[in-house]
PDB file of C-alpha atoms in Angstrom:
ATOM      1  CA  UNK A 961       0.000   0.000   0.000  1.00 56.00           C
ATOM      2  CA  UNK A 962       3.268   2.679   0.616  1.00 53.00           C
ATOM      3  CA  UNK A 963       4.468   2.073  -2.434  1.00 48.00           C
ATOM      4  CA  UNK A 964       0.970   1.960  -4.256  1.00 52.00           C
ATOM      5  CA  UNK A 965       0.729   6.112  -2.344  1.00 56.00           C
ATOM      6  CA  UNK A 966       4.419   6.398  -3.500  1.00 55.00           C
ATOM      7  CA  UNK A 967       3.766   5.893  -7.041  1.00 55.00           C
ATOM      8  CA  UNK A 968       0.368   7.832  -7.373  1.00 59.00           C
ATOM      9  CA  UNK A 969       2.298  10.649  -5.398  1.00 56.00           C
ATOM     10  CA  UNK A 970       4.827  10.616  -7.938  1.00 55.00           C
ATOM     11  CA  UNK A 971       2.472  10.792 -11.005  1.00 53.00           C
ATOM     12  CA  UNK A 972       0.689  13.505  -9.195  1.00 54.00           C
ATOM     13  CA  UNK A 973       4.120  15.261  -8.967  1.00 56.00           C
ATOM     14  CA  UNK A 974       4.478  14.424 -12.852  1.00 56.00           C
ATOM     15  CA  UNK A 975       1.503  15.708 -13.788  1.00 54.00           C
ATOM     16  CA  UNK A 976       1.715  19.026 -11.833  1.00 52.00           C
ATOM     17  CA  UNK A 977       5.127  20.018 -13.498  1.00 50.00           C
ATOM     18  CA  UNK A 978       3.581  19.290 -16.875  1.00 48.00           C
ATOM     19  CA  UNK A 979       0.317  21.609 -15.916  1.00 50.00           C
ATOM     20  CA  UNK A 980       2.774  24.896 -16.235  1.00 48.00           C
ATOM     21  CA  UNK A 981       3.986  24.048 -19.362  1.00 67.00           C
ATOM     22  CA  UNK A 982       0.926  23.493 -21.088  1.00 79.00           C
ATOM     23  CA  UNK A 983      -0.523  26.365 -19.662  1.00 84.00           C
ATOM     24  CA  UNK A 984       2.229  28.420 -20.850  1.00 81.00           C
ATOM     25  CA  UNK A 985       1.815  27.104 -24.634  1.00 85.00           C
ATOM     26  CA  UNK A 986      -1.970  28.193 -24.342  1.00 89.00           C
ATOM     27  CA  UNK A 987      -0.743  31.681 -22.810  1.00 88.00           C
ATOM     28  CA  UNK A 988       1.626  32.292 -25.484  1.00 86.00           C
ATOM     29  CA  UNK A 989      -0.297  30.653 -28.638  1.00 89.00           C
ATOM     30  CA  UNK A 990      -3.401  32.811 -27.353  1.00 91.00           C
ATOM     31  CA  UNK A 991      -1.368  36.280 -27.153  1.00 90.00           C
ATOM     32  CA  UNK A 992       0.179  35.516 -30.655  1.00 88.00           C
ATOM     33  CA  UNK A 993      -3.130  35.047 -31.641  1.00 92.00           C
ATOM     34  CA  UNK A 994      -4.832  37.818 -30.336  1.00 93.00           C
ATOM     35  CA  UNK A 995      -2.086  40.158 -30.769  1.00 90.00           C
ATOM     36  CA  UNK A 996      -1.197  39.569 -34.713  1.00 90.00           C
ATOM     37  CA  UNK A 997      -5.041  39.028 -35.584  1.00 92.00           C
ATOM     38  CA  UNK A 998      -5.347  42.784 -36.769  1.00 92.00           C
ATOM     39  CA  UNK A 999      -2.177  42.352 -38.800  1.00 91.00           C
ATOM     40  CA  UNK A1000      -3.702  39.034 -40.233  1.00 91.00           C
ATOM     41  CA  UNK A1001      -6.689  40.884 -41.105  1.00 90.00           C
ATOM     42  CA  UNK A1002      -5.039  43.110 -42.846  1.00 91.00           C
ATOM     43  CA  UNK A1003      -3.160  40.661 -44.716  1.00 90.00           C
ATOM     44  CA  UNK A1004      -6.678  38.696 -45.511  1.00 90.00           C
ATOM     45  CA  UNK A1005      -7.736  41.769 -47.074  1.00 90.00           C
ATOM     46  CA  UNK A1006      -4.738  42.320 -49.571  1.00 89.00           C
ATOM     47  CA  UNK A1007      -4.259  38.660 -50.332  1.00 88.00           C
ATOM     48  CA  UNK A1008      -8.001  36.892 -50.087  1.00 85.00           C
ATOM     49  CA  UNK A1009      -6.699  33.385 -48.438  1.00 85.00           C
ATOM     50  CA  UNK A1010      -6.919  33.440 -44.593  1.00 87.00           C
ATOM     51  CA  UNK A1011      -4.593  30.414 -44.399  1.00 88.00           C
ATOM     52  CA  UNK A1012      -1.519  32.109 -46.893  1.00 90.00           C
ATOM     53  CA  UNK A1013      -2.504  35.774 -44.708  1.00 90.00           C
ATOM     54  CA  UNK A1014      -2.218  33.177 -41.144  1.00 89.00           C
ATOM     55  CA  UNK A1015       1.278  32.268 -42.225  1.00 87.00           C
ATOM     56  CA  UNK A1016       2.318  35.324 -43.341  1.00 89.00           C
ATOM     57  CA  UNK A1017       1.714  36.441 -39.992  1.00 87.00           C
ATOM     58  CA  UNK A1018       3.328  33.897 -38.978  1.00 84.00           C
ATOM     59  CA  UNK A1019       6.765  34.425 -40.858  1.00 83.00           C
ATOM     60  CA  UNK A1020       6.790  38.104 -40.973  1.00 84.00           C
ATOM     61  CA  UNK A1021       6.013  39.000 -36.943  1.00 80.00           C
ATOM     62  CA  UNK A1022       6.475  35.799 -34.834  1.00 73.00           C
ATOM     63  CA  UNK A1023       9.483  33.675 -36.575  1.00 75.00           C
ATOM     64  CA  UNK A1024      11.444  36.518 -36.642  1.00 78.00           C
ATOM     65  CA  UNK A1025      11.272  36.301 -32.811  1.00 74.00           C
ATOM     66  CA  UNK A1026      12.526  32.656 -32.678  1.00 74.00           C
ATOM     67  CA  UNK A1027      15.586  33.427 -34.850  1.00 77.00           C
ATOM     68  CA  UNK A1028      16.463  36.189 -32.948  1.00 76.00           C
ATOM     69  CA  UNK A1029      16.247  34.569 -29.704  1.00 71.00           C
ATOM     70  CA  UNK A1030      18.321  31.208 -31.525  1.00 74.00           C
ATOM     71  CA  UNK A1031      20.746  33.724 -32.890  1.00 76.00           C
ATOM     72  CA  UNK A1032      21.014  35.772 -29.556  1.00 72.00           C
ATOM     73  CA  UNK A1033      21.410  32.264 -28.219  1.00 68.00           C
ATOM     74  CA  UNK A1034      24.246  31.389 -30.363  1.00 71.00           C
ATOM     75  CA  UNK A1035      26.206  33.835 -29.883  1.00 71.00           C
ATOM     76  CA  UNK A1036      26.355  33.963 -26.198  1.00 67.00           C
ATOM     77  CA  UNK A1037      27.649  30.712 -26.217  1.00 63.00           C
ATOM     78  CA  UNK A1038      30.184  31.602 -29.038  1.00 65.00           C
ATOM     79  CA  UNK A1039      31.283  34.528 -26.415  1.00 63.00           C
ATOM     80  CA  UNK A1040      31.601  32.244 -23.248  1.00 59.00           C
ATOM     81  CA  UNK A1041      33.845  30.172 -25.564  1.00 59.00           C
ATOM     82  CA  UNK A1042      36.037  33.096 -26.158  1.00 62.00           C
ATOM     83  CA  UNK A1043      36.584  33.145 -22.330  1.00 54.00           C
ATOM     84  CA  UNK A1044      38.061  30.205 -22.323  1.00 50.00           C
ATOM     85  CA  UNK A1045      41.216  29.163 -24.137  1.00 45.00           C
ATOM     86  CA  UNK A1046      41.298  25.644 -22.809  1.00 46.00           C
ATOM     87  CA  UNK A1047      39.651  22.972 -25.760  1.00 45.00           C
ATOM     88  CA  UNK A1048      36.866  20.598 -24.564  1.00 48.00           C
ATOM     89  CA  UNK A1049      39.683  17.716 -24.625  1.00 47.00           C
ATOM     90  CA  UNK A1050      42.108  19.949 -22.246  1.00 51.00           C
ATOM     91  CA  UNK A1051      39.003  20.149 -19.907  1.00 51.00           C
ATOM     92  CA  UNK A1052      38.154  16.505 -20.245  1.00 50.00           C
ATOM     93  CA  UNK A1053      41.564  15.092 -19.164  1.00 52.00           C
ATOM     94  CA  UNK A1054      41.969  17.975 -16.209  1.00 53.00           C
ATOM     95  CA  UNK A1055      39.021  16.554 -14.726  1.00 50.00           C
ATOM     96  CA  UNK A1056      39.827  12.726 -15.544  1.00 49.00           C
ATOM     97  CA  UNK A1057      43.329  12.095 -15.219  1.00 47.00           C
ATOM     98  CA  UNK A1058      44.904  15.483 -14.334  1.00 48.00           C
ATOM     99  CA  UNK A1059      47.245  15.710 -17.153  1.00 45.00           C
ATOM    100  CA  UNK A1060      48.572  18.763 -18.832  1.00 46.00           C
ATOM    101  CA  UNK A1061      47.994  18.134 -22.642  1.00 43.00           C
ATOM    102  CA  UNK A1062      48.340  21.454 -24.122  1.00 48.00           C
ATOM    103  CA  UNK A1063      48.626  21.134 -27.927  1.00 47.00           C
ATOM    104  CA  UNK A1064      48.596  17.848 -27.834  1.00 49.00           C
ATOM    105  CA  UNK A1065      45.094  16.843 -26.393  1.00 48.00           C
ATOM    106  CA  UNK A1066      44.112  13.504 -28.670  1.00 51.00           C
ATOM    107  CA  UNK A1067      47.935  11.844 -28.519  1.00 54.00           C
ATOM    108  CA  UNK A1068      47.701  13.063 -24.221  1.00 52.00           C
ATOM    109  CA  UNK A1069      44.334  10.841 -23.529  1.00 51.00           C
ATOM    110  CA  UNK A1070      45.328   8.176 -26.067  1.00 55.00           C
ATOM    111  CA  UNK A1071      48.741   7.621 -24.426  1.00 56.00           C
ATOM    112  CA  UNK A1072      47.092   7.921 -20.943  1.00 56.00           C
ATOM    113  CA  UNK A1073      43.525   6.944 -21.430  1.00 58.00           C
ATOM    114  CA  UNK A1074      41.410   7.128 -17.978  1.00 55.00           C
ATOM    115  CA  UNK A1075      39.590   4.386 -15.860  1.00 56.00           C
ATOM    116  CA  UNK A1076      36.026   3.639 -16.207  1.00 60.00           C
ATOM    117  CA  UNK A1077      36.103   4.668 -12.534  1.00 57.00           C
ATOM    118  CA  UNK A1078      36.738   7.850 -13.866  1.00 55.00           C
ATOM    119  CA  UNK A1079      34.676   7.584 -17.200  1.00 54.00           C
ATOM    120  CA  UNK A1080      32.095   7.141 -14.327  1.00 57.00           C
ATOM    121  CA  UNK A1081      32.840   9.711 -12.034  1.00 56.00           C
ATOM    122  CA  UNK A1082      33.488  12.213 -14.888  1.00 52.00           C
ATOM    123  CA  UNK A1083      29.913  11.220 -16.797  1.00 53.00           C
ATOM    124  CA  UNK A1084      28.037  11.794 -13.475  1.00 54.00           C
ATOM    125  CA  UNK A1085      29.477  14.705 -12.246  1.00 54.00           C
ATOM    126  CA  UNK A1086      28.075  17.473 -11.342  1.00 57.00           C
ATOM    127  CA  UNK A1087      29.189  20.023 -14.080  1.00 52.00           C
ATOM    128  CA  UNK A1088      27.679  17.136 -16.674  1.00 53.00           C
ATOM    129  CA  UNK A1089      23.781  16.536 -14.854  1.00 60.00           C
ATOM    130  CA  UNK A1090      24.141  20.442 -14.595  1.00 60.00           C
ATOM    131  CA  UNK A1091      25.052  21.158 -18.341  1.00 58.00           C
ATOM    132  CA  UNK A1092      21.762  18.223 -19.358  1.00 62.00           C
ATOM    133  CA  UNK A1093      19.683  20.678 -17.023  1.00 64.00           C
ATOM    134  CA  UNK A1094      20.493  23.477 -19.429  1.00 62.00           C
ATOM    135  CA  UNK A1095      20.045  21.533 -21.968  1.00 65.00           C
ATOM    136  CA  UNK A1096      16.519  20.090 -20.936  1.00 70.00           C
ATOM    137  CA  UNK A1097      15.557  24.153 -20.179  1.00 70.00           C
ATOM    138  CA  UNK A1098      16.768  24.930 -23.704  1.00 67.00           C
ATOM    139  CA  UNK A1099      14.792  22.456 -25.835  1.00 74.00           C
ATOM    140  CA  UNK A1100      12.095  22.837 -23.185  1.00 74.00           C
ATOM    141  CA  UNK A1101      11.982  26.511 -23.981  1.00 72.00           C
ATOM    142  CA  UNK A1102      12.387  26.275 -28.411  1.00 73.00           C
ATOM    143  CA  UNK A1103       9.587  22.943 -27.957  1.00 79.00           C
ATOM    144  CA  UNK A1104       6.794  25.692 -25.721  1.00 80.00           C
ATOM    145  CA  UNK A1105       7.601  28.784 -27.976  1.00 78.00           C
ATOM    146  CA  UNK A1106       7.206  26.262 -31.613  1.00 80.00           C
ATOM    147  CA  UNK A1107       3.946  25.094 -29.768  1.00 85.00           C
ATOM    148  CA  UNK A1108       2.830  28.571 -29.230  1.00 85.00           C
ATOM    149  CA  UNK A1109       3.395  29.569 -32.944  1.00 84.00           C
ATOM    150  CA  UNK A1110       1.485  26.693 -34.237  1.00 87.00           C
ATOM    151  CA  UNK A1111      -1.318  27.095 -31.832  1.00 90.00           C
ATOM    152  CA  UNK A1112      -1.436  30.877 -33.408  1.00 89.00           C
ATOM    153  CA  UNK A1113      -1.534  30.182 -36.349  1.00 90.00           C
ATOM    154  CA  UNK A1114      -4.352  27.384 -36.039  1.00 91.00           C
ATOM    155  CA  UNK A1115      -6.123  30.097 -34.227  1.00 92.00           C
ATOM    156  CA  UNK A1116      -5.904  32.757 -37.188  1.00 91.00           C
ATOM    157  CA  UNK A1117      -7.099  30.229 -39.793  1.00 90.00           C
ATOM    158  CA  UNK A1118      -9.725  28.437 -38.215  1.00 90.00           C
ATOM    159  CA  UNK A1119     -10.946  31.514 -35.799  1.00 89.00           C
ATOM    160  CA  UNK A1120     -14.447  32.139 -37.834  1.00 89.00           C
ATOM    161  CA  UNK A1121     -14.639  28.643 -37.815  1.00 89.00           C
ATOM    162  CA  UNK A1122     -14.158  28.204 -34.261  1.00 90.00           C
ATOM    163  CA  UNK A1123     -16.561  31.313 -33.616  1.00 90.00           C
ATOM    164  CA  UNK A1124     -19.798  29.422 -35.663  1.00 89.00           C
ATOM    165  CA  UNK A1125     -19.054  26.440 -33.425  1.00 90.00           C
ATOM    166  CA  UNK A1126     -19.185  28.547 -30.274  1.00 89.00           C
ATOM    167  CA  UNK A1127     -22.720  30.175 -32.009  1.00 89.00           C
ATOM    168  CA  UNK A1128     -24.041  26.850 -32.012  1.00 89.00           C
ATOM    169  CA  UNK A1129     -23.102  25.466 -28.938  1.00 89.00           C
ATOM    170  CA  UNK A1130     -24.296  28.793 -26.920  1.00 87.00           C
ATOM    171  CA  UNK A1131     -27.958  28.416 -28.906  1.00 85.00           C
ATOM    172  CA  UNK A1132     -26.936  31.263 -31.799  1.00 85.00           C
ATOM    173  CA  UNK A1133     -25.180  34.616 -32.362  1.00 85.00           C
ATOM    174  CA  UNK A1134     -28.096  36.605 -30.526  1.00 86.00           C
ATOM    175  CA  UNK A1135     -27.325  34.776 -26.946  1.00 88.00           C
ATOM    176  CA  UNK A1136     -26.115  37.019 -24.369  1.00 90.00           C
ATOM    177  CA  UNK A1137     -23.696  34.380 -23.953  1.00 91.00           C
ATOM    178  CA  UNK A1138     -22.367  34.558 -27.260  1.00 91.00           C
ATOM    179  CA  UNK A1139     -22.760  38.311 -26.930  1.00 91.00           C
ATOM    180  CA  UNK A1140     -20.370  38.707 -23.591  1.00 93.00           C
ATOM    181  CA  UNK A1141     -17.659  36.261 -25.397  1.00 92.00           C
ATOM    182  CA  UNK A1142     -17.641  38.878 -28.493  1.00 92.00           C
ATOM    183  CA  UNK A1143     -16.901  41.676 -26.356  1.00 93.00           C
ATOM    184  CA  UNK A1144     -14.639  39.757 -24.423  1.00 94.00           C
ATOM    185  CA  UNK A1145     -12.894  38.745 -27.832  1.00 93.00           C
ATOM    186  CA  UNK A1146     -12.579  42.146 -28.776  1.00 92.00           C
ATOM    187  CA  UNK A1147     -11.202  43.547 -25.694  1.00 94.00           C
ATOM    188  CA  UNK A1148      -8.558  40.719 -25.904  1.00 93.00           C
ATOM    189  CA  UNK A1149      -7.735  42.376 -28.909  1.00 93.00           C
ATOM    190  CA  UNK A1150      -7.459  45.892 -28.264  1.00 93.00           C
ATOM    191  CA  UNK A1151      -5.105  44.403 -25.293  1.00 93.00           C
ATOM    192  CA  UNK A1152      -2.936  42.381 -26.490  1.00 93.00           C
ATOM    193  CA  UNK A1153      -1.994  43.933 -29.664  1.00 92.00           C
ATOM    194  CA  UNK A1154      -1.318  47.282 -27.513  1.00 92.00           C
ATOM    195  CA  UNK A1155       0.867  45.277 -26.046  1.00 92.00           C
ATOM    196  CA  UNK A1156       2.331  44.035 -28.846  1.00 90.00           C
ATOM    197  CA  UNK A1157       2.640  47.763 -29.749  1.00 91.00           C
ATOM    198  CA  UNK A1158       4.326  48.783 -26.954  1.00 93.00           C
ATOM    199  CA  UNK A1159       6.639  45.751 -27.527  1.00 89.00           C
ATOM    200  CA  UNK A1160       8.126  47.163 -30.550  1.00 89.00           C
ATOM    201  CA  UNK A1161       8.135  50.948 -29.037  1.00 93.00           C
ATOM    202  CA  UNK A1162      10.324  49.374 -26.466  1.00 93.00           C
ATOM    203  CA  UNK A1163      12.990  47.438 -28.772  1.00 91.00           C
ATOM    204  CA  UNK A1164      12.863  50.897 -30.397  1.00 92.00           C
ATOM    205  CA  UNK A1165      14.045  52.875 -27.346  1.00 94.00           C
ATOM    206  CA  UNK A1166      16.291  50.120 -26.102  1.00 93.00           C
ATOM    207  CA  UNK A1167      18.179  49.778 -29.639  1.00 92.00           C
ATOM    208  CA  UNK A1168      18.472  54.180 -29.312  1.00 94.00           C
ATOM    209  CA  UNK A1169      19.840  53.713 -25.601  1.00 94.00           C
ATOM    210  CA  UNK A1170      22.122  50.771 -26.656  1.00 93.00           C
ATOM    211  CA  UNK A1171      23.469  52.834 -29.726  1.00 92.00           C
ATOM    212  CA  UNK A1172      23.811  56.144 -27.656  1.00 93.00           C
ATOM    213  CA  UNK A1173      25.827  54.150 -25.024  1.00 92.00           C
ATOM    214  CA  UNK A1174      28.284  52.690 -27.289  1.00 91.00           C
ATOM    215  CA  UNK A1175      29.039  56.054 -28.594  1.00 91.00           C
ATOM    216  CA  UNK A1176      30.707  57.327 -25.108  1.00 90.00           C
ATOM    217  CA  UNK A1177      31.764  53.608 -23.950  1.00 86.00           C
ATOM    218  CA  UNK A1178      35.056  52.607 -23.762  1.00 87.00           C
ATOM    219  CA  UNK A1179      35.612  50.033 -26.741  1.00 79.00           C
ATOM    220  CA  UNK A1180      36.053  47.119 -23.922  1.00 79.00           C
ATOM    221  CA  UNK A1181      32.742  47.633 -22.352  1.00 83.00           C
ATOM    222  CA  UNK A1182      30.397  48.276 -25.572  1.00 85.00           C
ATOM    223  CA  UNK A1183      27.124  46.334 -25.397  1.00 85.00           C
ATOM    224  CA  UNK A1184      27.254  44.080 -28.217  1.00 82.00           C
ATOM    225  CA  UNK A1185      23.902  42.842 -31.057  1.00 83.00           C
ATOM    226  CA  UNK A1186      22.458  46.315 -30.409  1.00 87.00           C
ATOM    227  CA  UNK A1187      19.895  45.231 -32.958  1.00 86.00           C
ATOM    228  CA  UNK A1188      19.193  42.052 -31.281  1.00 82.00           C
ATOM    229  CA  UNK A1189      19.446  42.881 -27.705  1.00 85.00           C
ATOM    230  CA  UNK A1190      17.356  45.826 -28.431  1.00 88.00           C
ATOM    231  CA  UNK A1191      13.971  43.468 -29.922  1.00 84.00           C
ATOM    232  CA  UNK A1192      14.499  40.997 -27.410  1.00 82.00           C
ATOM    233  CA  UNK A1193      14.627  43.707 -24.859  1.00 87.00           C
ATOM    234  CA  UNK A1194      11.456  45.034 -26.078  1.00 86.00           C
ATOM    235  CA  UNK A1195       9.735  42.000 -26.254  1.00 80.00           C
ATOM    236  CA  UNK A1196      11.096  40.952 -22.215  1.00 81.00           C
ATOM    237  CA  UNK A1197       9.193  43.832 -21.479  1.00 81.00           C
ATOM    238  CA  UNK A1198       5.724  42.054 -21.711  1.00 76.00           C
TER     239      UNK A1198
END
């Protein structure tokens, strides 16, 4: 019977650090939505095809977002390399065998190649089930924001759709019920995409600081991807 309450504990515990994440996917997907609707409208209009207008949207306002945070991504890690003159292999033997193999890092752990103690101790460490966090946080992160996208743009194809199923569910379009969820679909609107608004005013003013600053910092402390520092900034700010 303990271990019965153990393991329904521990898919209770499972299930409640899952809840977050799918919450956050419907947060996201439902302010992409609401906030790019009046550009996909707009896009409707000029084109005809709500599904071409929908990923349009898509590719023009909230991919450019992913790349920048990838690219952002990608070159902080290319800087914390920089830091470091030491080569993966020169870190590798330090922390199995202890060996200075400067310039010769391959030939050093071939000559001298470590215990499986030390395989052991080295693939359990702590630097290693710390680095697999980061890892699990990273393609956690790129997996909830790809979610959110595609839940956006399912929403801005199939939104009429969804709204005539709604109709009929509630008993028609002239239910008060139906009638509160309109407003409260337009207000959503209005909302988010002032949000959205703001967003960019924000990456505007934060690329103008970043670029003013350079121009008195000394060339060692200049705050680098003004451009991309500046959107991301602006879009932290929601």
């Amino acid at each position: 019977e303990t271990v019965a309450r153990g393991d329904e504990l521990a898919v209770l515990e499972r299930d409640h650090a899952n809840r977050p994440s799918f919450v956050g996917v419907l947060v996201l997907g439902l302010f992409g939505y609401y906030a790019t609707r009046p550009i996909c409208n707009r896009f409707t209009t000029a084109i005809g095809s709500k599904r071409v207008a929908a990923g349009l949207t898509a590719l023009t306002v909230l991919l450019p977002i992913i790349l920048l945070t990838l690219y952002a991504g990608v070159r902080m890690v290319q800087q914390i390399q920089r830091q470091f003159d030491e080569s993966v292999v020169s870190i590798l033997a330090s922390r199995v065998s202890g060996v200075d193999i400067e310039g010769d890092g391959p030939g050093a752990l071939l000559r001298d190649p470590p215990s499986i103690d030390q395989l052991t101790d080295l693939l359990l460490g702590s630097a290693v089930q710390q680095g697999l966090h980061v890892l699990d946080l990273l393609f956690g992160t790129i997996l909830l924001v790809s979610l959110a996208v595609t839940l956006s743009y399912a929403l801005l194809v199939h939104d009429e759709t969804l709204s005539e199923v709604f109709a009929e569910l509630v008993g028609g379009p002239n239910e008060t019920v139906y009638s509160y969820a309109k407003a409260v679909d337009v207000d959503l609107e209005s909302i988010f995409f002032g949000n959205f608004l703001f967003a960019l005013m924000m990456s505007v003013v934060a690329m103008a600081a970043y670029a003013t600053t350079n121009l008195v910092a000394p060339s060692g402390v200049r705050i680098p991807m003004v451009f991309t520092l500046g959107v991301l900034t602006g879009f932290a700010s929601l």
